[in-house]
Tab-separated table of C-alpha atoms and ligand atoms in Angstrom:
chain	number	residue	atom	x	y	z
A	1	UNK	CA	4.156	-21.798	4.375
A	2	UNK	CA	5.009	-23.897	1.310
A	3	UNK	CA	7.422	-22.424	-1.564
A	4	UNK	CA	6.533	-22.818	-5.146
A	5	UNK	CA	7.837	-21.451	-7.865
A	6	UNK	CA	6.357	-20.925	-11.196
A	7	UNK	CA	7.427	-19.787	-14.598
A	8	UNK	CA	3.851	-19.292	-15.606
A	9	UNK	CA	4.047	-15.909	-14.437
A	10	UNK	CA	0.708	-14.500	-15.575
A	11	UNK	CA	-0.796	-11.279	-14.523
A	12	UNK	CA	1.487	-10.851	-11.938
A	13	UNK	CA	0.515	-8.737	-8.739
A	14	UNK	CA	2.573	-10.887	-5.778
A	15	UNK	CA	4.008	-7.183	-5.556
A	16	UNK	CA	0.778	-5.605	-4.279
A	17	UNK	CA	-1.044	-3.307	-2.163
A	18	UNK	CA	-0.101	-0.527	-4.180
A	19	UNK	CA	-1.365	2.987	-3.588
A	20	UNK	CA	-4.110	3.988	-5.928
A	21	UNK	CA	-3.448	6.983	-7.656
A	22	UNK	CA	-6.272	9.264	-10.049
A	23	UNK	CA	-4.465	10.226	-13.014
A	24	UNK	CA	-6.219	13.441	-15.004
A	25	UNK	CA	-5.554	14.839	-18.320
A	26	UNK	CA	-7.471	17.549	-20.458
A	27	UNK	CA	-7.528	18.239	-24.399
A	28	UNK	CA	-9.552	19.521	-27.229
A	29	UNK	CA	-11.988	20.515	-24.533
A	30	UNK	CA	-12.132	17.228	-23.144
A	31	UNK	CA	-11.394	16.154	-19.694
A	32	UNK	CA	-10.568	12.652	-18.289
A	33	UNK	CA	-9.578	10.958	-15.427
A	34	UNK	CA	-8.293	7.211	-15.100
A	35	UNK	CA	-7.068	4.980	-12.351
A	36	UNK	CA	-3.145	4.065	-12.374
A	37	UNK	CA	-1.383	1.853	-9.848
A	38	UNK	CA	1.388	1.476	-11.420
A	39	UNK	CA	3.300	4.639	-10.742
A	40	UNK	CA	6.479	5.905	-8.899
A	41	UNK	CA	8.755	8.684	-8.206
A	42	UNK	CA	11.886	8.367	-10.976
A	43	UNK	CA	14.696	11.709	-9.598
A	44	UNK	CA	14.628	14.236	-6.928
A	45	UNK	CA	16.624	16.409	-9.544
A	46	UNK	CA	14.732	17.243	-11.778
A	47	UNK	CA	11.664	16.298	-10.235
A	48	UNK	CA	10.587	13.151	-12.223
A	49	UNK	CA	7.215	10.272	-11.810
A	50	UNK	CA	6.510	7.912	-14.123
A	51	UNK	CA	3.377	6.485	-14.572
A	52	UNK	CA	2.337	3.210	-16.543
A	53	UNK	CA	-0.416	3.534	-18.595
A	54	UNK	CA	-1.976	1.207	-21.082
A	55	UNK	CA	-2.320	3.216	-24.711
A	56	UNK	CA	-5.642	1.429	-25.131
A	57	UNK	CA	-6.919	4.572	-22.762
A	58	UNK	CA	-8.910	7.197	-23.462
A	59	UNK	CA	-6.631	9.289	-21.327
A	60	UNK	CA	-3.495	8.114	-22.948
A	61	UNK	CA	-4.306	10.051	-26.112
A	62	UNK	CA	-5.345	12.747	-24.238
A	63	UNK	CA	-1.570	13.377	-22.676
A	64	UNK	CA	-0.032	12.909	-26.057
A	65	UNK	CA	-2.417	15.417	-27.471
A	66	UNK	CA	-1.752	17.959	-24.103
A	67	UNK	CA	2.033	16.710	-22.928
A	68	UNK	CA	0.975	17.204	-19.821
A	69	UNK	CA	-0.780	14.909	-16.509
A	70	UNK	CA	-1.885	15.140	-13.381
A	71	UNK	CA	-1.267	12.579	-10.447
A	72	UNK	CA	-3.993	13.023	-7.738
A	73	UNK	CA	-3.782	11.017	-4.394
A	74	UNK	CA	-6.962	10.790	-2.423
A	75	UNK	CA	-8.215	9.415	0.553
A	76	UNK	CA	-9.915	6.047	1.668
A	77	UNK	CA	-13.233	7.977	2.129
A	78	UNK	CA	-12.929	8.228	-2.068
A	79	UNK	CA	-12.336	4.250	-2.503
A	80	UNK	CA	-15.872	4.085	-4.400
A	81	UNK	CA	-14.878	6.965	-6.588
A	82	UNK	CA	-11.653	5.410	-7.503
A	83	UNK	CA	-13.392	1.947	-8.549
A	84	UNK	CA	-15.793	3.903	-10.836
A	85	UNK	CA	-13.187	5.790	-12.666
A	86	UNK	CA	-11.347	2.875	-13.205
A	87	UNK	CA	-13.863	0.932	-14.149
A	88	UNK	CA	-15.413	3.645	-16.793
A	89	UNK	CA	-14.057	5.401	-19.982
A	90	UNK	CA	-14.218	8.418	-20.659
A	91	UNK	CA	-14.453	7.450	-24.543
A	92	UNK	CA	-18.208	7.299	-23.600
A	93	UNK	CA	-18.711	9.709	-20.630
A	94	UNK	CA	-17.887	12.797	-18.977
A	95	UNK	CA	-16.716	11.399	-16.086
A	96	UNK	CA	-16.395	14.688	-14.072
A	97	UNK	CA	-20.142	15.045	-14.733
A	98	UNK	CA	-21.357	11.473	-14.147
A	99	UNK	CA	-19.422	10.409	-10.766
A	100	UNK	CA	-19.558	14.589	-9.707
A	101	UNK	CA	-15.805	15.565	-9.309
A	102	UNK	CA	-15.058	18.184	-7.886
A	103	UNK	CA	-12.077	20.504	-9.285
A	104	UNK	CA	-10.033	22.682	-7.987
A	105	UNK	CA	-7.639	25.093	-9.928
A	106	UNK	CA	-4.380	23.554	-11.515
A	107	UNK	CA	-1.650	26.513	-11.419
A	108	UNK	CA	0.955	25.188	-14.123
A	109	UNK	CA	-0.637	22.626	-16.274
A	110	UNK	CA	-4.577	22.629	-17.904
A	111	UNK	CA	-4.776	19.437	-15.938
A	112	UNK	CA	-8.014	18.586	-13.485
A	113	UNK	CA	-6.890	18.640	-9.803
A	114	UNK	CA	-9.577	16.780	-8.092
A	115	UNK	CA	-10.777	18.809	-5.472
A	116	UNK	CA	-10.761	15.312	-2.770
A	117	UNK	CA	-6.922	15.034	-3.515
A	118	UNK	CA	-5.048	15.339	0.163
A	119	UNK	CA	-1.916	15.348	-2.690
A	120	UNK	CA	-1.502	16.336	-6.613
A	121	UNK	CA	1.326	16.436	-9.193
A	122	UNK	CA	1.136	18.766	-11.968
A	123	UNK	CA	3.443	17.599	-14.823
A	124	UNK	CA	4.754	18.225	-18.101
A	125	UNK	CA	5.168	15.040	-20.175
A	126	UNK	CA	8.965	14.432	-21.154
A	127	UNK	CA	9.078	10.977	-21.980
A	128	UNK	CA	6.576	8.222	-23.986
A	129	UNK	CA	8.023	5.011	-24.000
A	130	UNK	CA	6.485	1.919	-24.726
A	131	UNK	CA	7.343	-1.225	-22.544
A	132	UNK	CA	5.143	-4.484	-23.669
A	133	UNK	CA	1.329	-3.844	-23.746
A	134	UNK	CA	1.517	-0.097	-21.471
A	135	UNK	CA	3.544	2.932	-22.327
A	136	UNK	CA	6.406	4.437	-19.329
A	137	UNK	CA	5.169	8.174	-19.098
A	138	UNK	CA	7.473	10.151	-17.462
A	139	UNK	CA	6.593	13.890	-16.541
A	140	UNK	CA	8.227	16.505	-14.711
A	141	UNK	CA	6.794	17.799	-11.807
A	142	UNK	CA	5.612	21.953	-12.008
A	143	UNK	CA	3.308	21.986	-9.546
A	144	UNK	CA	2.546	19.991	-6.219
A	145	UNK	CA	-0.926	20.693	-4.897
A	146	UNK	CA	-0.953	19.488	-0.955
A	147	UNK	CA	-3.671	19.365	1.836
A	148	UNK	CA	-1.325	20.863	4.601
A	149	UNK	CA	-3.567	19.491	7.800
A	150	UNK	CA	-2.909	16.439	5.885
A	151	UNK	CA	0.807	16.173	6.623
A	152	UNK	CA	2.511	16.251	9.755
A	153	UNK	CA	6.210	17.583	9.893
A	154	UNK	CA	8.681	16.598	7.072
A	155	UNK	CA	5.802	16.307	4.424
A	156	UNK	CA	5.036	12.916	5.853
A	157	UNK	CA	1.183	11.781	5.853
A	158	UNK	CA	-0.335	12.175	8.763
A	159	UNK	CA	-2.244	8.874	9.086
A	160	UNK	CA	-4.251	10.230	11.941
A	161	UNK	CA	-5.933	12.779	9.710
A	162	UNK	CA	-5.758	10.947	6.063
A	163	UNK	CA	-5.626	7.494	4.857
A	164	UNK	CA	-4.438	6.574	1.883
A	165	UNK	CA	-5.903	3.792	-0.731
A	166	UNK	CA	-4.115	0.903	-1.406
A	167	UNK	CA	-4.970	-1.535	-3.923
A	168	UNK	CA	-4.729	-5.230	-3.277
A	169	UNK	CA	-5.555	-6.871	-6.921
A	170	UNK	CA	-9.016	-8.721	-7.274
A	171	UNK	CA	-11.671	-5.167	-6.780
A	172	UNK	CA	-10.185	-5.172	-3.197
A	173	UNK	CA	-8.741	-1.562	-1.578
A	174	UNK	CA	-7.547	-1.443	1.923
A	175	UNK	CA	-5.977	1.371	4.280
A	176	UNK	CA	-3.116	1.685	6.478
A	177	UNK	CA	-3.429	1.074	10.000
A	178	UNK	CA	-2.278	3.791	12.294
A	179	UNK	CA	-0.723	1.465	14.978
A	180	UNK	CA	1.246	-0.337	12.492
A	181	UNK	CA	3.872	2.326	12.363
A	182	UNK	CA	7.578	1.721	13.658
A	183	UNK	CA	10.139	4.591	12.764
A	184	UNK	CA	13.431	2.787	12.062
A	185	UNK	CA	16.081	5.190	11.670
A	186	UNK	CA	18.482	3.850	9.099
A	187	UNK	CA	21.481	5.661	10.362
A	188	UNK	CA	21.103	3.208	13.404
A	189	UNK	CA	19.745	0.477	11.646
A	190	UNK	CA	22.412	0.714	8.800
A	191	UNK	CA	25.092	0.209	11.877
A	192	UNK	CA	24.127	-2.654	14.154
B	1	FMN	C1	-7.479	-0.437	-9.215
B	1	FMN	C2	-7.182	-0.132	-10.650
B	1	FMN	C3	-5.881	0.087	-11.056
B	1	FMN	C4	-5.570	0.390	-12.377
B	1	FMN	N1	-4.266	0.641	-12.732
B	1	FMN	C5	-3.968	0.942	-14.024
B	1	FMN	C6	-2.631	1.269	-14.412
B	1	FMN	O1	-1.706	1.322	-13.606
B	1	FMN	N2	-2.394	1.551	-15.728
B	1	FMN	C7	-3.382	1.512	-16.668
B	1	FMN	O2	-3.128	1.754	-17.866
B	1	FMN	N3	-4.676	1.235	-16.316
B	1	FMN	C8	-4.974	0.970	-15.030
B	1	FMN	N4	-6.278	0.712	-14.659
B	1	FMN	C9	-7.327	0.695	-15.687
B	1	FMN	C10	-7.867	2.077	-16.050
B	1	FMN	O3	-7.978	2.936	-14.940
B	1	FMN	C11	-9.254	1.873	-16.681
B	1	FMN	O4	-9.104	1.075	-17.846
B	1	FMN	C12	-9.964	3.145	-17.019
B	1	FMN	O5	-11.291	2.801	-17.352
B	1	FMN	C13	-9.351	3.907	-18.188
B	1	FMN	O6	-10.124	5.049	-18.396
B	1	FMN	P1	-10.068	5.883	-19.731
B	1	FMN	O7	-10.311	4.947	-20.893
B	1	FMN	O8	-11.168	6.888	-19.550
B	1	FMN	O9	-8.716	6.521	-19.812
B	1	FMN	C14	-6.605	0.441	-13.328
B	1	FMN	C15	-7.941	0.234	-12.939
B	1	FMN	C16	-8.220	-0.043	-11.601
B	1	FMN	C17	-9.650	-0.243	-11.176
């Protein structure tokens, strides 16, 4: 492998896979859901995730309006769904209606849960900061929504039973591949 290093740094995404994530919102009667890969957990205590979004969105205005968002994870079997949500705005269409979502019931928040979610996050905005062209959204976790055949012991994913979509940049998604799994404990690990 050959080395180079460039200061033309571009559009970035050397970093990737990254798992694709549905993020919904709701207000003023309207509904929305947008694709977000760049997202992570931020605190255990409180519960923080932050999620990047651009404010050119539809949905953007829609979580300042509500202060609220929802984080759904979903499985490789809804790839196709997650390329037309991303690749639609709800500016023009219901997309709930046009790619048939299915809901199920949120608990703390107005926010969609999609129904196909093995995961979910419920949050309460707390924080809108803007960082270059997207905006750092941090929100507090109220509710977590989880498939429980989904996850084996520990609240780890079960990658027999789910598999998660990861994006690779360039329209392509992948999966994980069962067999690829080592468990490294890092009390051993952090003394050899
Ligand atoms: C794979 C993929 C990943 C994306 N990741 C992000 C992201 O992290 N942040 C963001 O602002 N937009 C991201 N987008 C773009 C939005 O999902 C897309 O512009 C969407 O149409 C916005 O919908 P809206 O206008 O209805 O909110 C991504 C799109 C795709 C297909």
């Amino acid at each position: 492998m050959t080395r180079v290093i460039s200061e033309d740094v571009g559009r970035f995404s050397q970093h990737y896979p990254k798992l694709a994530t549905i993020v919904t919102a709701q207000a003023k009667g309207k509904e929305n859901a947008m694709v977000v890969v760049w997202h992570t957990s931020i605190s255990f205590k409180p519960p923080l995730y932050g999620i990047s979004v651009s404010p050119k969105r539809f949905t953007y205005q829609l979580i300042v309006d509500s202060k609220e968002f929802g984080v759904n994870f979903l499985p490789f079997e809804a790839a196709e769904l997650i390329a037309s949500v991303g690749g639609s705005s709800g500016q023009n269409i219901d997309k709930f209606q046009r790619f048939n979502i299915a809901k199920a019931k949120s608990v703390k928040t107005a926010v969609p849960i999609l129904e196909a979610a093995y995961a979910a996050y419920e949050c309460k905005l707390v924080d809108d900061r803007g960082y270059g062209d997207h905006r750092w959204l941090v929100g507090e976790i109220v509710a977590v929504h989880m498939m429980t055949e989904a996850f084996a012991p520990e609240e780890i994913l079960d990658l027999n039973k789910v598999s998660p979509v990861l994006y690779l940049g360039n329209e392509l998604y992948l999966t994980s591949a069962e067999d690829k799994i080592r468990r490294l404990d890092r009390q051993v690990y952090g003394r050899r």
